CSV table of C-alpha atoms in Angstrom, one decimal:
chain,number,residue,atom,x,y,z
A,1,MET,CA,0.0,0.0,0.0
A,2,LYS,CA,1.3,3.5,-0.9
A,3,LYS,CA,2.3,5.5,1.9
A,4,THR,CA,0.2,8.7,2.5
A,5,THR,CA,2.1,11.9,1.9
A,6,ILE,CA,1.7,15.6,2.8
A,7,SER,CA,0.8,16.2,-0.8
A,8,ASP,CA,-2.2,13.8,-0.4
A,9,VAL,CA,-3.5,15.6,2.4
A,10,ALA,CA,-3.0,19.0,0.6
A,11,LYS,CA,-5.0,17.7,-2.4
A,12,MET,CA,-7.9,16.3,-0.4
A,13,ALA,CA,-8.2,19.6,1.7
A,14,ASN,CA,-7.7,21.7,-1.5
A,15,VAL,CA,-4.8,23.6,0.1
A,16,SER,CA,-1.1,24.0,-0.5
A,17,THR,CA,1.5,21.6,1.1
A,18,ALA,CA,2.9,24.8,2.8
A,19,THR,CA,-0.5,25.2,4.6
A,20,VAL,CA,-0.5,21.7,5.7
A,21,SER,CA,3.0,22.1,7.0
A,22,ARG,CA,2.1,25.3,9.0
A,23,ILE,CA,-0.8,23.5,10.6
A,24,LEU,CA,1.3,20.4,11.5
A,25,ASN,CA,3.9,22.7,13.2
A,26,GLY,CA,1.3,24.5,15.2
A,27,ASN,CA,1.2,27.9,13.4
A,28,LYS,CA,-1.9,29.8,14.7
A,29,LYS,CA,-2.1,32.1,11.8
A,30,VAL,CA,-4.2,29.8,9.8
A,31,ASN,CA,-7.8,30.1,8.9
A,32,PRO,CA,-9.9,28.0,11.1
A,33,ALA,CA,-12.1,26.7,8.4
A,34,MET,CA,-8.9,25.7,6.3
A,35,LYS,CA,-7.4,24.0,9.4
A,36,LYS,CA,-10.6,22.0,9.9
A,37,GLU,CA,-10.4,20.7,6.4
A,38,VAL,CA,-6.7,19.9,6.8
A,39,LEU,CA,-7.3,18.0,10.1
A,40,ASN,CA,-10.2,16.1,8.6
A,41,ALA,CA,-8.0,15.0,5.6
A,42,ILE,CA,-5.3,13.9,8.1
A,43,ASP,CA,-7.8,11.9,9.9
A,44,VAL,CA,-9.5,10.3,6.9
A,45,LEU,CA,-6.1,9.5,5.2
A,46,ASN,CA,-4.5,8.4,8.6
A,47,TYR,CA,-1.5,10.6,7.7
A,48,LYS,CA,1.5,10.1,10.0
A,49,PRO,CA,4.1,12.9,9.7
A,50,ASP,CA,7.7,11.9,9.5
A,51,ASN,CA,9.0,13.8,12.5
A,52,VAL,CA,12.6,12.9,11.9
A,53,ALA,CA,12.6,14.2,8.3
A,54,ARG,CA,10.7,17.3,9.2
A,55,SER,CA,13.3,18.1,11.9
A,56,LEU,CA,16.0,17.8,9.4
A,57,ARG,CA,14.3,20.0,6.9
A,58,SER,CA,13.4,22.6,9.5
A,59,LYS,CA,16.8,22.3,11.5
A,60,GLY,CA,14.5,21.8,14.5
A,61,SER,CA,12.6,19.0,16.1
A,62,ASN,CA,9.4,18.5,17.9
A,63,ILE,CA,10.5,15.4,19.8
A,64,LEU,CA,12.0,15.4,23.4
A,65,GLY,CA,13.6,12.7,25.3
A,66,PHE,CA,12.6,11.8,28.9
A,67,ILE,CA,14.7,9.2,30.8
A,68,ILE,CA,13.7,7.8,34.1
A,69,ARG,CA,14.7,4.9,36.3
A,70,ASP,CA,11.6,2.8,36.6
A,71,ILE,CA,8.2,3.4,35.1
A,72,SER,CA,6.7,0.7,37.4
A,73,ASN,CA,7.3,3.0,40.4
A,74,PRO,CA,4.1,5.2,40.8
A,75,ASN,CA,6.2,8.3,41.4
A,76,TYR,CA,8.0,8.1,38.1
A,77,ALA,CA,4.6,7.5,36.3
A,78,ILE,CA,3.3,10.8,37.9
A,79,ILE,CA,6.5,12.6,36.9
A,80,CYS,CA,6.1,11.5,33.4
A,81,LYS,CA,2.5,12.6,33.4
A,82,GLY,CA,3.4,16.1,34.4
A,83,ALA,CA,6.2,16.2,31.7
A,84,GLU,CA,4.0,14.9,28.9
A,85,LYS,CA,1.1,17.4,29.8
A,86,ILE,CA,3.6,20.3,29.2
A,87,ALA,CA,5.2,18.7,26.2
A,88,ARG,CA,1.8,18.3,24.4
A,89,LYS,CA,0.8,21.8,25.4
A,90,HIS,CA,3.8,23.1,23.4
A,91,ASN,CA,3.4,20.8,20.4
A,92,TYR,CA,6.2,18.5,21.3
A,93,ASN,CA,6.1,14.7,21.3
A,94,MET,CA,8.0,12.9,24.1
A,95,ILE,CA,9.9,9.6,23.8
A,96,LEU,CA,9.9,7.9,27.2
A,97,CYS,CA,12.9,5.8,28.0
A,98,ASN,CA,13.2,3.5,31.2
A,99,SER,CA,16.7,2.8,32.5
A,100,PHE,CA,15.7,0.6,35.4
A,101,GLY,CA,18.5,2.4,37.2
A,102,VAL,CA,21.1,0.8,35.0
A,103,VAL,CA,23.8,3.1,33.5
A,104,GLU,CA,24.4,1.0,30.4
A,105,ASN,CA,20.6,1.1,29.6
A,106,GLU,CA,20.8,4.9,30.0
A,107,LYS,CA,23.6,5.2,27.5
A,108,GLU,CA,21.8,3.1,24.9
A,109,HIS,CA,18.7,5.3,25.4
A,110,ILE,CA,20.8,8.4,24.9
A,111,ASP,CA,22.3,7.0,21.7
A,112,LEU,CA,18.8,6.3,20.3
A,113,LEU,CA,17.5,9.8,21.2
A,114,ILE,CA,20.5,11.4,19.4
A,115,GLN,CA,19.7,9.2,16.3
A,116,GLN,CA,16.1,10.4,16.6
A,117,LYS,CA,17.3,14.0,16.5
A,118,VAL,CA,15.6,15.0,19.6
A,119,ALA,CA,15.4,18.7,20.5
A,120,GLY,CA,16.4,18.1,24.2
A,121,VAL,CA,16.5,15.6,27.0
A,122,ALA,CA,15.3,15.6,30.7
A,123,ILE,CA,16.9,12.9,32.7
A,124,TYR,CA,16.5,11.4,36.1
A,125,MET,CA,19.9,9.8,36.2
A,126,ALA,CA,20.9,6.3,37.4
A,127,ASP,CA,24.3,7.7,38.6
A,128,ASP,CA,26.1,11.1,38.7
A,129,SER,CA,28.6,10.6,36.0
A,130,ILE,CA,29.2,13.2,33.3
A,131,ASN,CA,30.2,10.2,30.9
A,132,THR,CA,26.5,9.2,30.7
A,133,ILE,CA,25.3,12.6,29.3
A,134,GLN,CA,28.5,13.6,27.4
A,135,PRO,CA,27.3,12.5,24.0
A,136,LEU,CA,24.2,14.8,24.5
A,137,LEU,CA,26.4,17.8,25.4
A,138,ASP,CA,28.7,17.0,22.4
A,139,ASN,CA,25.8,17.2,20.1
A,140,ASN,CA,24.6,20.5,21.6
A,141,ILE,CA,21.3,19.0,22.7
A,142,PRO,CA,19.8,20.8,25.8
A,143,VAL,CA,19.8,18.7,29.0
A,144,VAL,CA,17.8,19.1,32.2
A,145,LEU,CA,18.6,17.0,35.3
A,146,ILE,CA,15.8,15.9,37.5
A,147,ASP,CA,16.8,15.3,41.1
A,148,SER,CA,20.4,14.6,39.9
A,149,GLU,CA,23.7,16.2,40.3
A,150,ILE,CA,26.9,16.1,38.3
A,151,GLU,CA,29.9,17.6,40.1
A,152,GLY,CA,31.4,20.5,38.4
A,153,VAL,CA,28.9,20.6,35.6
A,154,GLN,CA,26.4,23.5,35.4
A,155,LEU,CA,23.2,22.5,33.8
A,156,PRO,CA,19.5,23.3,34.5
A,157,ARG,CA,18.0,21.1,37.2
A,158,ILE,CA,14.8,20.5,39.2
A,159,ARG,CA,15.2,19.4,42.7
A,160,SER,CA,12.8,18.2,45.4
A,161,ASN,CA,14.6,19.5,48.7
A,162,SER,CA,15.5,16.0,49.7
A,163,TYR,CA,17.9,17.2,52.5
A,164,LYS,CA,15.2,19.4,54.1
A,165,GLY,CA,12.6,16.7,53.9
A,166,THR,CA,14.6,14.1,55.9
A,167,TYR,CA,16.1,16.8,58.1
A,168,GLU,CA,12.5,18.1,59.0
A,169,GLY,CA,11.3,14.5,59.2
A,170,ALA,CA,13.9,13.4,61.7
A,171,LYS,CA,13.4,16.6,63.7
A,172,TYR,CA,9.7,15.9,63.8
A,173,LEU,CA,10.3,12.4,65.4
A,174,LEU,CA,12.9,13.7,67.7
A,175,ASN,CA,10.6,16.5,69.0
A,176,LEU,CA,8.1,13.6,69.8
A,177,GLY,CA,10.6,12.2,72.1
A,178,HIS,CA,12.2,9.4,69.9
A,179,GLU,CA,15.9,8.9,70.3
A,180,ARG,CA,16.2,5.5,68.5
A,181,ILE,CA,15.2,6.5,65.0
A,182,ALA,CA,16.3,4.2,62.2
A,183,ALA,CA,16.4,5.6,58.6
A,184,LEU,CA,16.2,3.6,55.3
A,185,ALA,CA,18.2,6.1,53.2
A,186,GLY,CA,18.4,4.6,50.0
A,187,ASN,CA,21.2,4.8,47.5
A,188,GLU,CA,24.3,6.8,48.4
A,189,ASN,CA,25.5,6.6,44.8
A,190,VAL,CA,23.0,9.0,43.6
A,191,PHE,CA,22.4,12.7,44.5
A,192,ALA,CA,19.0,12.3,46.1
A,193,GLY,CA,20.1,9.4,48.2
A,194,ARG,CA,23.1,11.3,49.6
A,195,GLU,CA,20.9,14.3,50.3
A,196,ARG,CA,18.2,12.3,52.1
A,197,LEU,CA,20.9,10.5,54.2
A,198,ALA,CA,22.7,13.9,55.0
A,199,GLY,CA,19.4,15.5,56.2
A,200,TYR,CA,18.7,12.6,58.7
A,201,VAL,CA,22.2,12.5,59.9
A,202,ASP,CA,22.4,16.2,60.6
A,203,ALA,CA,19.3,16.4,62.5
A,204,MET,CA,20.3,13.4,64.7
A,205,MET,CA,23.7,15.0,65.3
A,206,GLU,CA,21.9,18.3,66.1
A,207,PHE,CA,20.0,16.7,68.9
A,208,GLU,CA,23.1,14.7,70.0
A,209,LYS,CA,21.6,11.3,69.1
A,210,GLU,CA,23.3,8.4,67.3
A,211,PRO,CA,22.4,8.0,63.7
A,212,LEU,CA,21.2,4.6,62.7
A,213,TYR,CA,20.8,4.2,58.9
A,214,TYR,CA,20.7,1.6,56.2
A,215,THR,CA,21.7,2.3,52.5
A,216,GLY,CA,22.2,0.2,49.4
A,217,GLY,CA,19.3,1.1,47.1
A,218,PHE,CA,15.6,2.1,46.9
A,219,SER,CA,13.9,-1.3,46.4
A,220,LYS,CA,11.1,-2.7,48.5
A,221,GLU,CA,13.0,-6.0,48.8
A,222,LEU,CA,16.1,-4.2,50.4
A,223,ALA,CA,13.7,-2.2,52.7
A,224,TYR,CA,12.0,-5.5,53.8
A,225,ASP,CA,15.2,-7.2,54.8
A,226,GLN,CA,16.7,-4.1,56.4
A,227,THR,CA,13.4,-3.5,58.6
A,228,MET,CA,13.7,-7.2,59.8
A,229,GLU,CA,17.1,-6.3,61.0
A,230,ILE,CA,15.9,-3.2,62.7
A,231,LEU,CA,13.3,-5.2,64.6
A,232,GLU,CA,16.2,-7.2,66.3
A,233,ILE,CA,18.2,-4.3,67.5
A,234,LYS,CA,18.5,-3.7,71.2
A,235,PRO,CA,17.8,-1.2,72.7
A,236,LYS,CA,14.7,-1.2,70.5
A,237,VAL,CA,14.2,1.3,67.7
A,238,THR,CA,11.0,3.4,68.3
A,239,ALA,CA,10.6,5.0,64.9
A,240,ILE,CA,11.6,4.3,61.3
A,241,LEU,CA,12.1,7.0,58.7
A,242,ALA,CA,11.9,5.5,55.1
A,243,ALA,CA,13.4,8.0,52.4
A,244,SER,CA,11.3,6.8,49.4
A,245,ASN,CA,7.9,5.4,48.6
A,246,GLN,CA,9.3,2.0,47.7
A,247,LEU,CA,11.4,1.8,50.9
A,248,SER,CA,8.2,2.7,52.8
A,249,LEU,CA,6.2,0.0,51.2
A,250,GLY,CA,8.8,-2.8,51.8
A,251,SER,CA,9.3,-1.7,55.4
A,252,LEU,CA,5.6,-1.6,55.9
A,253,LEU,CA,5.2,-5.1,54.6
A,254,ALA,CA,8.0,-6.3,57.0
A,255,LEU,CA,6.1,-4.7,59.9
A,256,LYS,CA,2.9,-6.2,59.0
A,257,ASN,CA,4.4,-9.7,58.7
A,258,ARG,CA,6.0,-9.4,62.0
A,259,GLU,CA,2.6,-8.3,63.5
A,260,VAL,CA,4.3,-4.9,64.7
A,261,LYS,CA,1.5,-2.3,65.4
A,262,ILE,CA,1.9,1.2,64.3
A,263,PRO,CA,2.1,3.5,66.2
A,264,LYS,CA,1.7,1.5,69.4
A,265,ASP,CA,4.8,-0.6,68.9
A,266,ILE,CA,6.8,1.5,66.3
A,267,CYS,CA,6.2,4.9,64.7
A,268,PHE,CA,6.6,5.2,61.0
A,269,LEU,CA,7.4,8.2,58.7
A,270,GLY,CA,7.2,7.5,54.9
A,271,PHE,CA,8.2,9.5,51.9
A,272,ASP,CA,6.1,10.7,49.0
A,273,ASN,CA,2.3,10.9,48.9
A,274,ASP,CA,1.5,7.5,47.4
A,275,ASP,CA,-2.4,7.0,47.6
A,276,PHE,CA,-1.8,3.8,49.5
A,277,PHE,CA,-0.5,5.6,52.6
A,278,SER,CA,-3.7,7.4,53.1
A,279,LEU,CA,-5.6,4.1,53.0
A,280,THR,CA,-3.6,2.1,55.5
A,281,ASP,CA,-4.7,1.6,59.1
A,282,PRO,CA,-3.7,4.0,60.6
A,283,PRO,CA,-2.9,6.3,57.6
A,284,ILE,CA,0.8,6.9,57.4
A,285,SER,CA,2.5,10.2,57.9
A,286,ILE,CA,4.7,11.2,55.0
A,287,ILE,CA,7.4,13.6,53.9
A,288,ASN,CA,5.5,14.9,50.8
A,289,ARG,CA,6.9,16.5,47.6
A,290,SER,CA,5.2,17.7,44.5
A,291,VAL,CA,6.1,14.7,42.1
A,292,GLU,CA,3.9,15.8,39.1
A,293,GLN,CA,5.4,19.3,39.4
A,294,MET,CA,8.9,17.8,39.0
A,295,GLY,CA,8.0,16.6,35.5
A,296,SER,CA,6.1,19.5,34.5
A,297,SER,CA,8.9,22.0,35.6
A,298,ALA,CA,11.7,19.9,34.1
A,299,MET,CA,9.8,20.1,30.7
A,300,ASN,CA,9.0,23.8,31.0
A,301,ILE,CA,12.8,24.5,31.5
A,302,LEU,CA,13.8,22.3,28.8
A,303,ILE,CA,11.5,23.8,26.3
A,304,SER,CA,12.5,27.2,27.3
A,305,SER,CA,16.2,26.3,26.8
A,306,ILE,CA,15.4,25.0,23.3
A,307,ARG,CA,13.4,27.8,22.2
A,308,ASN,CA,15.5,30.7,23.9
A,309,LYS,CA,18.8,29.1,23.3
A,310,ASN,CA,20.1,30.9,26.3
A,311,THR,CA,23.2,29.0,27.3
A,312,ASP,CA,24.0,31.3,30.2
A,313,ASN,CA,20.7,30.6,32.0
A,314,LYS,CA,21.1,27.4,34.0
A,315,PRO,CA,18.6,27.5,36.9
A,316,THR,CA,18.3,25.3,39.8
A,317,ILE,CA,14.6,25.1,40.9
A,318,TYR,CA,13.9,23.6,44.3
A,319,LEU,CA,10.3,22.3,44.8
A,320,PRO,CA,8.4,22.6,48.0
A,321,ILE,CA,8.5,19.7,50.5
A,322,GLU,CA,6.4,19.3,53.6
A,323,ILE,CA,5.4,16.7,56.3
A,324,ASN,CA,1.8,15.4,56.1
A,325,HIS,CA,0.8,14.6,59.6
A,326,ARG,CA,-1.5,11.6,59.9
A,327,TYR,CA,-1.7,8.9,62.5
A,328,SER,CA,1.5,6.8,62.3
A,329,CYS,CA,3.7,9.0,64.6
A,330,ILE,CA,3.0,9.7,68.2
A,331,PRO,CA,5.0,10.7,71.3
A,332,VAL,CA,7.3,8.1,72.6
A,333,ASN,CA,5.8,8.1,76.0
A,334,GLN,CA,2.3,7.1,74.6
A,335,MET,CA,3.8,3.8,73.0
A,336,GLY,CA,3.8,0.3,74.2
A,337,GLY,CA,6.3,-2.5,73.4
A,338,PHE,CA,6.4,-4.5,70.1
A,339,LYS,CA,6.3,-8.3,69.9
A,340,LYS,CA,9.5,-10.4,69.2
């Protein structure tokens, strides 16, 4: 079957190919009736524009790359939702790449995006190495970092204030009288993990309490095993601070399986406003950040960088973070003891 071309669309709509091109590129200075005819022809003929070819001809592209760690994590799905809303609003298409937190996957995705002539890339990095994104910089492709940091490299970035989140979270528990607070701090090899660990440690040191933390990753399985270890510690831990939604889920499962009651036996402070945490019994107090705004803000900055070509403006935007007080944290003197 012959492939439908822009000429076929123009012929059916009784307009020039230039008019079809202007409509496809989002030009608003087009007669509404004419635009309606063109869009109808596109629909009837099932015309699919060749975006790569268009970008080569126009020396521009309407394709953006978006690289995240794990789409199965609800937070990353929400980040993507925020990003795609903004991309579509500005007539860009978005290629979503899932690295699974593996650097080699990330590098392969970047090679693909370069081949696709993307206009820019937003990335939630699997590590903090300049080597990963160097091919993008070598090809003069704008890059925005999401909750990531590369030492010595100035790039636009969006950050949730992870340090403040765990710092304020630990202080909240300390002010409730807790002294033995265990933190599931995540992965020290990435910027967000280091920031969350530092916030917790600084709060504990400020109150002259000994930090007790676990690192190694952000998986539910790891958090489950680490929580089982925490439950064996003497003197006992009275509160757990979990520094991601996946760490929170794994830890809560371990507590459930050991029949540990929250907050009577142990208090719990989670991270990120996963709907699940408001449905538990009791609802879980959380360190909350605006996850969807991370995606939308990253895409706004990326599109601005592409259109304005302002290489000197490399903003760092911190998104607000707050504690949602529910019913999983109580003063230590109101607690009982948990079962072995």
